[in-house]
Short mmCIF file of C-alpha atoms and ligand atoms in Angstrom, two decimals:
data_model
loop_
_atom_site.label_atom_id
_atom_site.label_comp_id
_atom_site.label_asym_id
_atom_site.label_seq_id
_atom_site.Cartn_x
_atom_site.Cartn_y
_atom_site.Cartn_z
CA MET A 1 0.07 -0.02 0.05
CA SER A 2 2.77 2.31 0.72
CA THR A 3 4.07 2.27 -2.93
CA THR A 4 0.52 3.04 -3.97
CA ALA A 5 0.47 5.91 -1.85
CA ALA A 6 3.69 7.21 -3.12
CA ASP A 7 2.45 6.48 -6.66
CA ALA A 8 -0.81 8.29 -6.34
CA VAL A 9 0.57 11.53 -4.92
CA SER A 10 3.62 11.78 -7.06
CA GLY A 11 1.71 11.40 -10.29
CA VAL A 12 3.08 8.16 -11.36
CA THR A 13 -0.36 6.48 -11.59
CA THR A 14 -1.93 7.55 -14.80
CA GLY A 15 -4.14 4.61 -15.56
CA ALA A 16 -7.20 5.39 -13.76
CA GLY A 17 -8.40 2.78 -11.39
CA ALA A 18 -5.30 0.66 -12.21
CA ARG A 19 -4.74 0.21 -8.57
CA PRO A 20 -6.96 -1.01 -5.69
CA THR A 21 -9.39 1.87 -5.17
CA TRP A 22 -9.22 1.87 -1.47
CA SER A 23 -5.77 2.52 -0.98
CA THR A 24 -5.37 5.10 -3.56
CA ARG A 25 -8.46 6.82 -2.44
CA LEU A 26 -6.87 6.88 1.10
CA ALA A 27 -3.60 8.31 -0.56
CA PHE A 28 -5.73 11.13 -1.94
CA ILE A 29 -7.58 11.85 1.28
CA LEU A 30 -4.27 12.02 3.16
CA ALA A 31 -2.73 14.36 0.59
CA ALA A 32 -5.85 16.54 0.57
CA ALA A 33 -6.31 16.49 4.33
CA GLY A 34 -2.54 17.37 4.65
CA SER A 35 -2.97 20.28 2.17
CA SER A 36 -6.04 21.62 4.02
CA VAL A 37 -5.16 21.19 7.56
CA GLY A 38 -2.21 23.87 8.16
CA LEU A 39 -1.77 27.13 9.49
CA GLY A 40 -5.17 28.19 8.31
CA ASN A 41 -6.75 26.24 11.09
CA ILE A 42 -4.47 26.72 13.85
CA TRP A 43 -2.88 30.26 13.19
CA LYS A 44 -5.28 32.07 11.16
CA PHE A 45 -8.78 30.80 11.84
CA PRO A 46 -8.55 31.73 15.69
CA TYR A 47 -6.77 35.14 14.99
CA ILE A 48 -9.27 36.34 12.42
CA THR A 49 -12.20 34.97 14.59
CA GLY A 50 -10.72 37.22 17.51
CA GLU A 51 -10.54 40.15 14.99
CA TYR A 52 -13.93 39.69 13.69
CA GLY A 53 -15.83 39.42 16.90
CA GLY A 54 -16.32 35.70 17.40
CA GLY A 55 -19.78 33.78 17.12
CA ALA A 56 -21.43 35.22 14.24
CA PHE A 57 -18.38 35.20 12.26
CA VAL A 58 -17.94 31.58 13.14
CA LEU A 59 -21.38 30.70 12.25
CA PHE A 60 -21.00 32.52 8.90
CA TYR A 61 -17.57 30.72 8.11
CA LEU A 62 -19.31 27.27 8.97
CA GLY A 63 -22.15 28.17 6.51
CA CYS A 64 -19.60 29.11 3.82
CA ILE A 65 -17.72 25.90 4.29
CA ALA A 66 -20.99 23.78 3.93
CA ALA A 67 -22.62 25.80 1.00
CA ILE A 68 -19.80 26.98 -1.04
CA GLY A 69 -16.40 25.57 0.01
CA LEU A 70 -17.39 21.90 0.04
CA PRO A 71 -19.11 21.78 -3.27
CA VAL A 72 -16.38 23.93 -4.96
CA MET A 73 -13.92 21.47 -3.63
CA MET A 74 -15.66 18.75 -5.39
CA THR A 75 -15.77 20.88 -8.56
CA GLU A 76 -12.01 21.54 -8.32
CA VAL A 77 -11.13 17.82 -7.89
CA MET A 78 -13.40 16.85 -10.64
CA LEU A 79 -11.91 19.41 -13.17
CA GLY A 80 -8.39 18.16 -12.19
CA ARG A 81 -9.16 14.55 -12.39
CA ARG A 82 -11.02 14.88 -15.73
CA ALA A 83 -7.94 16.75 -17.22
CA ARG A 84 -5.08 14.93 -15.61
CA ARG A 85 -2.87 18.03 -15.95
CA SER A 86 -1.50 20.69 -13.95
CA PRO A 87 -4.03 23.32 -12.78
CA ILE A 88 -3.08 25.60 -15.83
CA GLY A 89 -3.18 22.69 -18.20
CA ALA A 90 -6.31 21.31 -16.82
CA MET A 91 -8.32 24.41 -17.05
CA ARG A 92 -7.12 24.83 -20.76
CA TYR A 93 -8.08 21.33 -21.48
CA ASN A 94 -11.50 21.62 -19.84
CA SER A 95 -11.88 24.98 -21.67
CA GLU A 96 -11.08 23.19 -24.95
CA THR A 97 -13.19 20.12 -24.71
CA GLU A 98 -16.29 22.13 -23.56
CA THR A 99 -15.90 25.53 -25.48
CA GLY A 100 -13.49 24.81 -28.34
CA GLY A 101 -11.20 27.56 -27.09
CA HIS A 102 -8.88 27.93 -24.06
CA ARG A 103 -10.23 31.15 -22.53
CA TRP A 104 -11.00 29.48 -19.31
CA GLY A 105 -7.39 28.58 -18.82
CA VAL A 106 -7.01 32.07 -17.15
CA VAL A 107 -8.77 30.27 -14.06
CA GLY A 108 -5.75 28.00 -13.70
CA ILE A 109 -3.39 30.91 -14.04
CA ILE A 110 -5.23 32.84 -11.31
CA ALA A 111 -5.25 29.68 -9.09
CA THR A 112 -1.42 29.04 -9.74
CA VAL A 113 -0.61 32.83 -9.08
CA THR A 114 -2.71 32.47 -5.76
CA ALA A 115 -0.91 29.61 -4.66
CA PHE A 116 2.57 31.28 -5.47
CA ILE A 117 1.74 34.31 -3.47
CA ILE A 118 0.35 32.40 -0.45
CA LEU A 119 3.41 30.15 -0.45
CA SER A 120 5.56 33.21 -0.20
CA PHE A 121 4.19 34.40 3.14
CA TYR A 122 3.15 31.11 4.43
CA SER A 123 6.60 29.98 4.43
CA VAL A 124 7.55 33.07 6.82
CA VAL A 125 4.74 32.30 9.10
CA ALA A 126 5.52 28.49 9.28
CA GLY A 127 9.07 29.72 9.98
CA TRP A 128 7.79 31.35 13.30
CA ALA A 129 7.07 27.89 14.41
CA LEU A 130 10.42 26.72 14.21
CA PRO A 131 12.12 28.94 16.82
CA PHE A 132 9.17 28.04 19.15
CA VAL A 133 10.23 24.48 18.89
CA VAL A 134 13.46 25.45 19.87
CA HIS A 135 12.00 27.73 22.91
CA ALA A 136 9.87 24.69 24.07
CA VAL A 137 12.73 22.27 24.06
CA GLY A 138 14.82 24.92 26.07
CA GLY A 139 12.04 25.35 28.70
CA ALA A 140 11.50 29.01 27.80
CA PHE A 141 7.96 28.75 28.45
CA THR A 142 8.21 27.20 31.77
CA GLY A 143 6.47 29.67 34.38
CA ALA A 144 6.60 32.39 31.85
CA SER A 145 3.97 35.22 32.20
CA ALA A 146 1.87 36.31 29.34
CA GLU A 147 4.11 39.33 28.97
CA GLU A 148 7.31 37.35 28.74
CA ILE A 149 5.70 34.85 26.13
CA GLY A 150 4.61 37.96 24.23
CA GLY A 151 8.04 39.28 24.35
CA LEU A 152 9.52 35.96 22.74
CA PHE A 153 7.20 36.59 19.69
CA GLY A 154 7.86 40.29 19.48
CA SER A 155 11.48 39.83 19.40
CA LEU A 156 11.25 37.19 16.74
CA VAL A 157 9.21 39.23 14.42
CA SER A 158 11.28 42.41 14.86
CA SER A 159 14.38 40.67 13.86
CA PRO A 160 14.73 40.44 10.01
CA GLY A 161 17.78 38.21 10.18
CA GLU A 162 16.06 35.49 12.43
CA LEU A 163 12.93 35.56 10.37
CA THR A 164 15.06 35.10 7.18
CA ILE A 165 16.77 32.06 8.68
CA TRP A 166 13.62 30.35 9.70
CA HIS A 167 11.74 31.36 6.29
CA THR A 168 14.79 29.94 4.50
CA LEU A 169 14.88 26.87 6.47
CA PHE A 170 11.08 26.17 5.91
CA MET A 171 11.35 26.82 2.21
CA LEU A 172 14.26 24.38 2.03
CA LEU A 173 12.05 21.90 3.73
CA THR A 174 9.15 22.33 1.27
CA VAL A 175 11.20 22.59 -1.97
CA GLY A 176 13.63 19.76 -0.92
CA VAL A 177 10.93 17.28 -0.57
CA SER A 178 9.09 18.45 -3.66
CA ALA A 179 12.20 18.34 -5.76
CA ALA A 180 13.31 14.95 -4.33
CA GLY A 181 9.87 13.44 -5.25
CA VAL A 182 9.60 12.02 -1.77
CA ARG A 183 6.54 13.95 -0.78
CA ALA A 184 4.51 10.81 -0.26
CA GLY A 185 6.78 10.17 2.84
CA VAL A 186 5.72 13.39 4.20
CA GLU A 187 2.20 13.04 3.18
CA ARG A 188 1.99 9.59 4.82
CA ALA A 189 2.84 11.20 8.02
CA VAL A 190 -0.53 12.93 7.94
CA ARG A 191 -1.77 9.43 9.06
CA TRP A 192 -0.35 10.02 12.47
CA LEU A 193 -0.03 13.62 12.22
CA MET A 194 -3.60 14.59 12.17
CA PRO A 195 -4.72 12.34 14.97
CA ALA A 196 -1.81 13.46 17.02
CA LEU A 197 -2.52 17.19 16.40
CA ALA A 198 -6.15 16.66 17.27
CA VAL A 199 -4.99 14.93 20.56
CA MET A 200 -2.62 17.69 21.36
CA LEU A 201 -5.54 20.39 20.67
CA LEU A 202 -7.86 18.11 22.93
CA MET A 203 -5.30 18.12 25.68
CA LEU A 204 -5.09 21.79 25.57
CA VAL A 205 -8.89 22.03 25.69
CA GLY A 206 -8.92 19.79 28.59
CA TYR A 207 -6.38 21.82 30.30
CA ASN A 208 -8.46 24.84 29.58
CA VAL A 209 -11.45 23.40 31.27
CA ALA A 210 -9.70 23.14 34.41
CA ASN A 211 -7.62 26.21 34.20
CA GLY A 212 -9.01 28.60 31.53
CA ALA A 213 -11.81 30.76 30.96
CA MET A 214 -13.76 27.98 29.09
CA GLY A 215 -17.27 29.56 29.65
CA GLU A 216 -16.14 32.85 28.21
CA ALA A 217 -14.49 31.20 25.26
CA VAL A 218 -17.37 29.00 24.35
CA ALA A 219 -19.70 32.01 24.55
CA PHE A 220 -17.27 34.11 22.40
CA LEU A 221 -17.03 31.38 19.71
CA PHE A 222 -20.53 29.89 19.73
CA GLN A 223 -22.82 32.66 20.83
CA PRO A 224 -23.51 34.60 17.53
CA ASP A 225 -24.23 38.40 17.97
CA PHE A 226 -24.98 39.44 14.49
CA SER A 227 -24.59 43.21 15.06
CA LYS A 228 -20.88 42.30 15.17
CA LEU A 229 -20.71 40.73 11.84
CA SER A 230 -19.71 43.40 9.17
CA ALA A 231 -19.63 42.93 5.49
CA GLU A 232 -15.84 42.91 5.96
CA GLY A 233 -16.12 40.24 8.30
CA MET A 234 -18.38 38.18 5.86
CA LEU A 235 -15.76 38.40 3.20
CA ALA A 236 -13.01 37.41 5.57
CA ALA A 237 -15.16 34.32 6.52
CA MET A 238 -15.84 33.55 3.04
CA GLY A 239 -12.30 33.80 1.89
CA HIS A 240 -11.13 31.73 4.98
CA SER A 241 -13.41 29.12 3.86
CA PHE A 242 -11.56 28.97 0.64
CA PHE A 243 -8.10 29.26 2.15
CA THR A 244 -8.57 26.66 4.90
CA LEU A 245 -9.89 24.13 2.31
CA SER A 246 -7.04 24.84 -0.08
CA LEU A 247 -9.47 25.85 -2.73
CA ALA A 248 -8.93 28.22 -5.87
CA SER A 249 -5.28 27.79 -5.56
CA GLY A 250 -4.69 24.70 -7.83
CA ALA A 251 -3.78 22.49 -4.94
CA MET A 252 -7.05 20.37 -5.09
CA MET A 253 -7.17 20.35 -8.83
CA ALA A 254 -3.47 19.17 -9.00
CA TYR A 255 -4.26 16.53 -6.40
CA GLY A 256 -7.43 15.59 -8.08
CA SER A 257 -5.28 14.90 -11.31
CA TYR A 258 -3.92 11.88 -9.48
CA LEU A 259 -7.31 10.51 -8.17
CA PRO A 260 -8.41 7.33 -9.83
CA GLY A 261 -11.37 7.56 -11.92
CA ASN A 262 -13.61 5.21 -9.70
CA ALA A 263 -12.89 7.03 -6.40
CA SER A 264 -15.95 8.96 -4.86
CA ILE A 265 -15.07 12.59 -5.03
CA ALA A 266 -18.15 13.57 -2.97
CA ARG A 267 -16.96 11.27 -0.14
CA ALA A 268 -13.36 12.22 -0.14
CA SER A 269 -14.11 16.02 -0.10
CA VAL A 270 -16.82 15.66 2.69
CA THR A 271 -14.11 13.63 4.79
CA VAL A 272 -11.49 16.22 4.23
CA ALA A 273 -13.91 19.36 5.02
CA ILE A 274 -15.19 17.62 8.24
CA MET A 275 -11.65 17.00 9.42
CA ASP A 276 -10.45 20.44 8.55
CA THR A 277 -13.47 22.12 10.39
CA VAL A 278 -12.99 19.86 13.42
CA ILE A 279 -9.50 20.90 13.79
CA ALA A 280 -10.10 24.64 13.48
CA LEU A 281 -12.89 24.62 16.09
CA THR A 282 -10.64 22.51 18.41
CA ALA A 283 -8.07 25.12 17.98
CA GLY A 284 -10.39 27.91 18.90
CA LEU A 285 -11.13 26.08 22.18
CA ALA A 286 -7.71 25.62 22.80
CA ILE A 287 -6.68 29.31 22.33
CA PHE A 288 -9.67 31.41 23.63
CA PRO A 289 -9.88 30.16 27.09
CA ILE A 290 -6.15 31.16 27.50
CA VAL A 291 -6.91 34.63 25.96
CA PHE A 292 -9.70 35.31 28.29
CA GLY A 293 -7.92 33.75 31.34
CA ASN A 294 -5.04 35.85 31.02
CA GLY A 295 -6.64 39.24 30.13
CA LEU A 296 -5.35 39.16 26.56
CA GLU A 297 -6.92 40.66 23.57
CA PRO A 298 -8.79 38.34 21.12
CA GLY A 299 -8.12 40.68 18.48
CA ALA A 300 -4.36 40.75 19.11
CA GLY A 301 -3.60 39.85 15.43
CA PRO A 302 -1.40 37.15 13.73
CA GLY A 303 0.59 36.44 16.79
CA LEU A 304 -2.22 35.18 18.83
CA VAL A 305 -1.55 31.40 18.72
CA PHE A 306 2.30 31.93 19.51
CA GLN A 307 1.26 34.30 22.35
CA THR A 308 -1.29 32.08 24.06
CA LEU A 309 -0.47 28.50 23.90
CA PRO A 310 2.88 28.84 25.33
CA ILE A 311 1.45 30.05 28.51
CA ALA A 312 -0.56 26.77 29.03
CA PHE A 313 2.52 24.78 28.19
CA GLY A 314 4.50 26.74 30.67
CA LYS A 315 2.06 25.70 33.39
CA MET A 316 1.22 22.25 32.81
CA PRO A 317 2.84 19.23 33.83
CA GLY A 318 4.97 17.84 30.95
CA GLY A 319 4.69 21.16 29.47
CA VAL A 320 8.29 20.95 27.74
CA PHE A 321 7.35 17.75 26.04
CA PHE A 322 3.92 18.82 24.98
CA GLY A 323 5.02 22.19 23.75
CA THR A 324 7.76 20.63 21.76
CA LEU A 325 5.46 18.25 20.18
CA PHE A 326 2.90 20.77 19.45
CA PHE A 327 5.09 23.07 17.62
CA VAL A 328 6.66 20.23 15.82
CA LEU A 329 3.39 19.13 14.69
CA LEU A 330 2.36 22.43 13.57
CA VAL A 331 5.44 22.62 11.26
CA VAL A 332 4.58 19.24 9.87
CA ALA A 333 0.98 20.36 9.16
CA ALA A 334 2.22 23.57 7.41
CA TRP A 335 4.73 21.54 5.46
CA THR A 336 2.01 19.15 3.99
CA SER A 337 0.14 22.41 2.93
CA SER A 338 3.00 24.27 1.66
CA LEU A 339 3.95 21.06 -0.67
CA SER A 340 0.44 21.30 -2.05
CA MET A 341 0.82 25.03 -2.97
CA LEU A 342 4.29 24.26 -4.58
CA GLU A 343 2.65 21.47 -6.69
CA SER A 344 0.63 23.61 -8.92
CA GLN A 345 3.54 25.57 -10.01
CA ALA A 346 5.92 22.61 -10.20
CA ALA A 347 3.48 20.43 -12.22
CA TRP A 348 2.97 23.40 -14.60
CA LEU A 349 6.68 24.04 -15.00
CA GLU A 350 7.18 20.37 -15.55
CA GLU A 351 4.57 20.38 -18.30
CA LYS A 352 6.57 23.11 -19.85
CA GLY A 353 9.56 20.81 -20.08
CA LEU A 354 11.60 21.44 -16.91
CA SER A 355 12.48 18.52 -14.91
CA ARG A 356 10.59 17.95 -11.64
CA SER A 357 13.23 18.83 -9.41
CA THR A 358 14.15 22.07 -11.37
CA GLY A 359 10.47 23.11 -11.53
CA ALA A 360 10.19 22.73 -7.91
CA ILE A 361 13.58 24.71 -7.23
CA VAL A 362 12.57 27.61 -9.67
CA ALA A 363 9.28 28.19 -8.28
CA GLY A 364 10.52 27.60 -4.58
CA VAL A 365 13.33 30.27 -5.01
CA ALA A 366 10.91 32.85 -6.63
CA ALA A 367 8.46 32.40 -3.65
CA TRP A 368 11.40 32.60 -1.14
CA LEU A 369 12.45 35.98 -2.85
CA VAL A 370 8.87 37.35 -2.56
CA GLY A 371 8.56 35.89 0.96
CA MET A 372 11.54 38.43 1.93
CA THR A 373 9.21 41.23 1.44
CA THR A 374 6.90 39.66 4.04
CA VAL A 375 9.81 39.33 6.42
CA PHE A 376 10.67 43.01 5.98
CA SER A 377 7.04 44.17 6.29
CA LEU A 378 7.12 42.70 9.80
CA ASN A 379 9.84 45.13 10.71
CA ILE A 380 11.80 47.62 8.81
CA TRP A 381 8.74 48.16 6.49
CA SER A 382 6.10 47.96 8.99
CA ASP A 383 5.01 51.33 8.18
CA PHE A 384 5.12 50.98 4.47
CA ALA A 385 1.75 50.83 3.09
CA PRO A 386 2.26 50.88 -0.71
CA LEU A 387 -1.47 50.88 -1.63
CA ASP A 388 -2.61 53.48 1.05
CA ALA A 389 -4.37 55.42 -1.59
CA VAL A 390 -6.76 52.54 -2.35
CA PRO A 391 -9.30 52.43 0.48
CA MET A 392 -9.47 48.81 0.49
CA PHE A 393 -5.81 48.51 1.23
CA GLU A 394 -5.32 51.61 3.53
CA GLY A 395 -2.93 50.90 6.11
CA LYS A 396 -2.01 47.58 4.80
CA THR A 397 1.55 46.25 4.86
CA LEU A 398 2.88 44.05 2.10
CA PHE A 399 2.25 41.01 4.22
CA ASP A 400 -1.41 42.28 4.94
CA ILE A 401 -1.84 42.90 1.18
CA TYR A 402 -0.80 39.41 -0.01
CA ASP A 403 -3.12 37.88 2.57
CA PHE A 404 -6.01 39.97 1.71
CA LEU A 405 -5.55 39.74 -2.07
CA THR A 406 -5.28 35.99 -2.06
CA ALA A 407 -7.84 35.00 0.57
CA ASN A 408 -10.45 37.56 0.04
CA ILE A 409 -10.18 38.45 -3.54
CA PHE A 410 -8.28 35.83 -5.70
CA MET A 411 -9.65 32.70 -3.91
CA PRO A 412 -13.46 33.87 -4.14
CA LEU A 413 -13.00 34.96 -7.65
CA GLY A 414 -11.40 31.77 -8.77
CA GLY A 415 -14.11 29.92 -7.05
CA LEU A 416 -16.72 31.98 -8.70
CA LEU A 417 -15.18 31.34 -12.06
CA MET A 418 -14.82 27.54 -11.49
CA ALA A 419 -18.58 27.42 -10.28
CA VAL A 420 -19.79 29.37 -13.47
CA PHE A 421 -17.48 27.02 -15.66
CA ALA A 422 -18.74 23.88 -14.05
CA GLY A 423 -22.32 24.94 -13.82
CA TRP A 424 -23.00 26.84 -16.86
CA VAL A 425 -20.25 26.30 -19.43
CA MET A 426 -19.72 22.51 -19.01
CA SER A 427 -22.37 20.29 -20.52
CA ARG A 428 -24.41 18.50 -17.94
CA LYS A 429 -23.37 15.23 -19.49
CA ALA A 430 -19.70 16.10 -18.90
CA SER A 431 -19.89 17.31 -15.40
CA ALA A 432 -22.14 14.43 -14.32
CA GLU A 433 -19.88 11.86 -15.94
CA ALA A 434 -16.75 13.55 -14.41
CA LEU A 435 -18.34 13.89 -10.84
CA GLY A 436 -19.92 10.32 -10.67
CA MET A 437 -22.51 11.20 -8.05
CA PRO A 438 -25.73 9.88 -7.22
CA GLU A 439 -28.52 11.77 -9.22
CA TRP A 440 -29.95 13.56 -6.31
CA LEU A 441 -26.55 14.88 -4.97
CA TYR A 442 -25.64 15.92 -8.55
CA ARG A 443 -28.88 17.93 -8.72
CA VAL A 444 -27.77 19.75 -5.32
CA TRP A 445 -24.39 20.43 -6.57
CA LEU A 446 -25.63 21.80 -10.00
CA VAL A 447 -27.97 24.27 -8.12
CA ILE A 448 -25.03 25.31 -5.95
CA MET A 449 -22.66 25.77 -8.87
CA ARG A 450 -25.14 27.60 -10.95
CA PHE A 451 -26.89 29.81 -8.40
CA VAL A 452 -25.85 29.62 -4.86
CA ALA A 453 -22.15 29.85 -4.92
CA PRO A 454 -22.11 32.68 -7.81
CA ALA A 455 -24.89 34.70 -5.96
CA ALA A 456 -23.30 34.49 -2.57
CA ILE A 457 -19.83 35.39 -3.81
CA LEU A 458 -21.11 38.13 -5.88
CA VAL A 459 -23.26 39.62 -3.19
CA ILE A 460 -20.43 39.45 -0.58
CA PHE A 461 -18.14 41.35 -3.15
CA VAL A 462 -20.52 44.06 -3.99
CA ALA A 463 -21.17 44.64 -0.33
CA ASN A 464 -17.39 45.15 0.17
CA PHE A 465 -16.33 46.88 -3.10
CA ALA A 466 -19.11 48.80 -4.46
CA GLY A 467 -19.10 52.14 -3.21
N1 PFF B 1 -5.44 25.13 3.55
C1 PFF B 1 -3.99 25.62 4.00
C2 PFF B 1 -4.30 25.99 5.64
O1 PFF B 1 -5.47 26.04 5.97
O2 PFF B 1 -3.28 26.20 6.30
C3 PFF B 1 -3.55 26.65 3.20
C4 PFF B 1 -3.52 26.54 1.96
C5 PFF B 1 -3.02 25.35 1.34
C6 PFF B 1 -4.03 27.30 0.93
C7 PFF B 1 -2.86 25.07 -0.10
C8 PFF B 1 -3.94 27.18 -0.44
C9 PFF B 1 -3.27 26.01 -0.91
F1 PFF B 1 -3.23 25.82 -2.18
#
């Protein structure tokens, strides 16, 4: 089975269904779950939930996952499997077979550019977790106050040199595995990683039940107060539903292109979406009781997870061990996500005639360079807001701009275009055949692609950008 897993995710398996379905489907689920569970769940979800006021934002986010994200995931996997090419190649192929022209290939380009930009800053943020492994091992959290922990994070982000080292190291991990074609090894780690991560988060939740402000956190996360939900919050929730499921960035399309023809797209997508959501909500319950219990600010921003969890590790028995394990797991979770971001670009460069390893190196070096601008935007360029004149980008640093542009604009736009393509441009015969779903489910999917997803995305866009 292990060779099957390796083949399926490295693209060696081209004959659809040539291998036992159960093991290849598992390989796909592992790779897709590895892609979707990452910093988005543990770093981004809690901090944007804090910024956008909690309950109502969470509920809206869950609605977006179920009504838009999950069906779009099915679409994206289907488009990839149907074409068996890189995302750019796949959208061109699908466009050509359905319209005779390759105009819709632009959707693949948007997705690949999105993955590239995300990879550039994702590597910097994943790099934050590496020194926290070192801190945890060295016992730096033991008995530390919230201020002292905050200081650890503060001194990290204010140092361009340190950030560069960790960013470089993380990018090397990503490019190295992708170039060497041993990604299946990392992806197989998802099998124990995901349960281990879930157990670690549950342990923190357990710790919080005894020591944290659990009641306050539960109320914050699950009691919706819709007066707190702004149009901007809705856009962020929708954007995050795409980000956390790795949608509209080619990752799911690339992985779908290795999926055997007879595997159930619907079942695999539902499994991945459920895992992803459970991990995000558990991370919320691990973090917010510590926030409220220590008088911290829920809207503290991107440093939230790094400023909260170490407080608990510093106080609990076995905290050195658990703290170390947690940050190692966080790095691996980010790693399996960053591999999938690189995949869309590496696969495309491979189609263009580069070798697999050259493609991965070229894309990785370019993303590393762009990532350096994120490194500087955290310190020496922290007052540099290049698009200040545009209201939407007012006060945003380069890092903020990359994040906003990808999650809140490119991803929903890419999702909208994929939905329109699959729902309106593709013939029903082609989409039904490529999805291979029961009739009733296909009908639900079609209504979502044709009406629900485009309307929801457009309404939220208009509410944010018109006037
Ligand atoms: N889903 C990943 C996370 O939640 O951390 C982020 C991500 C991975 C986005 C892969 C896009 C992508 F192509």
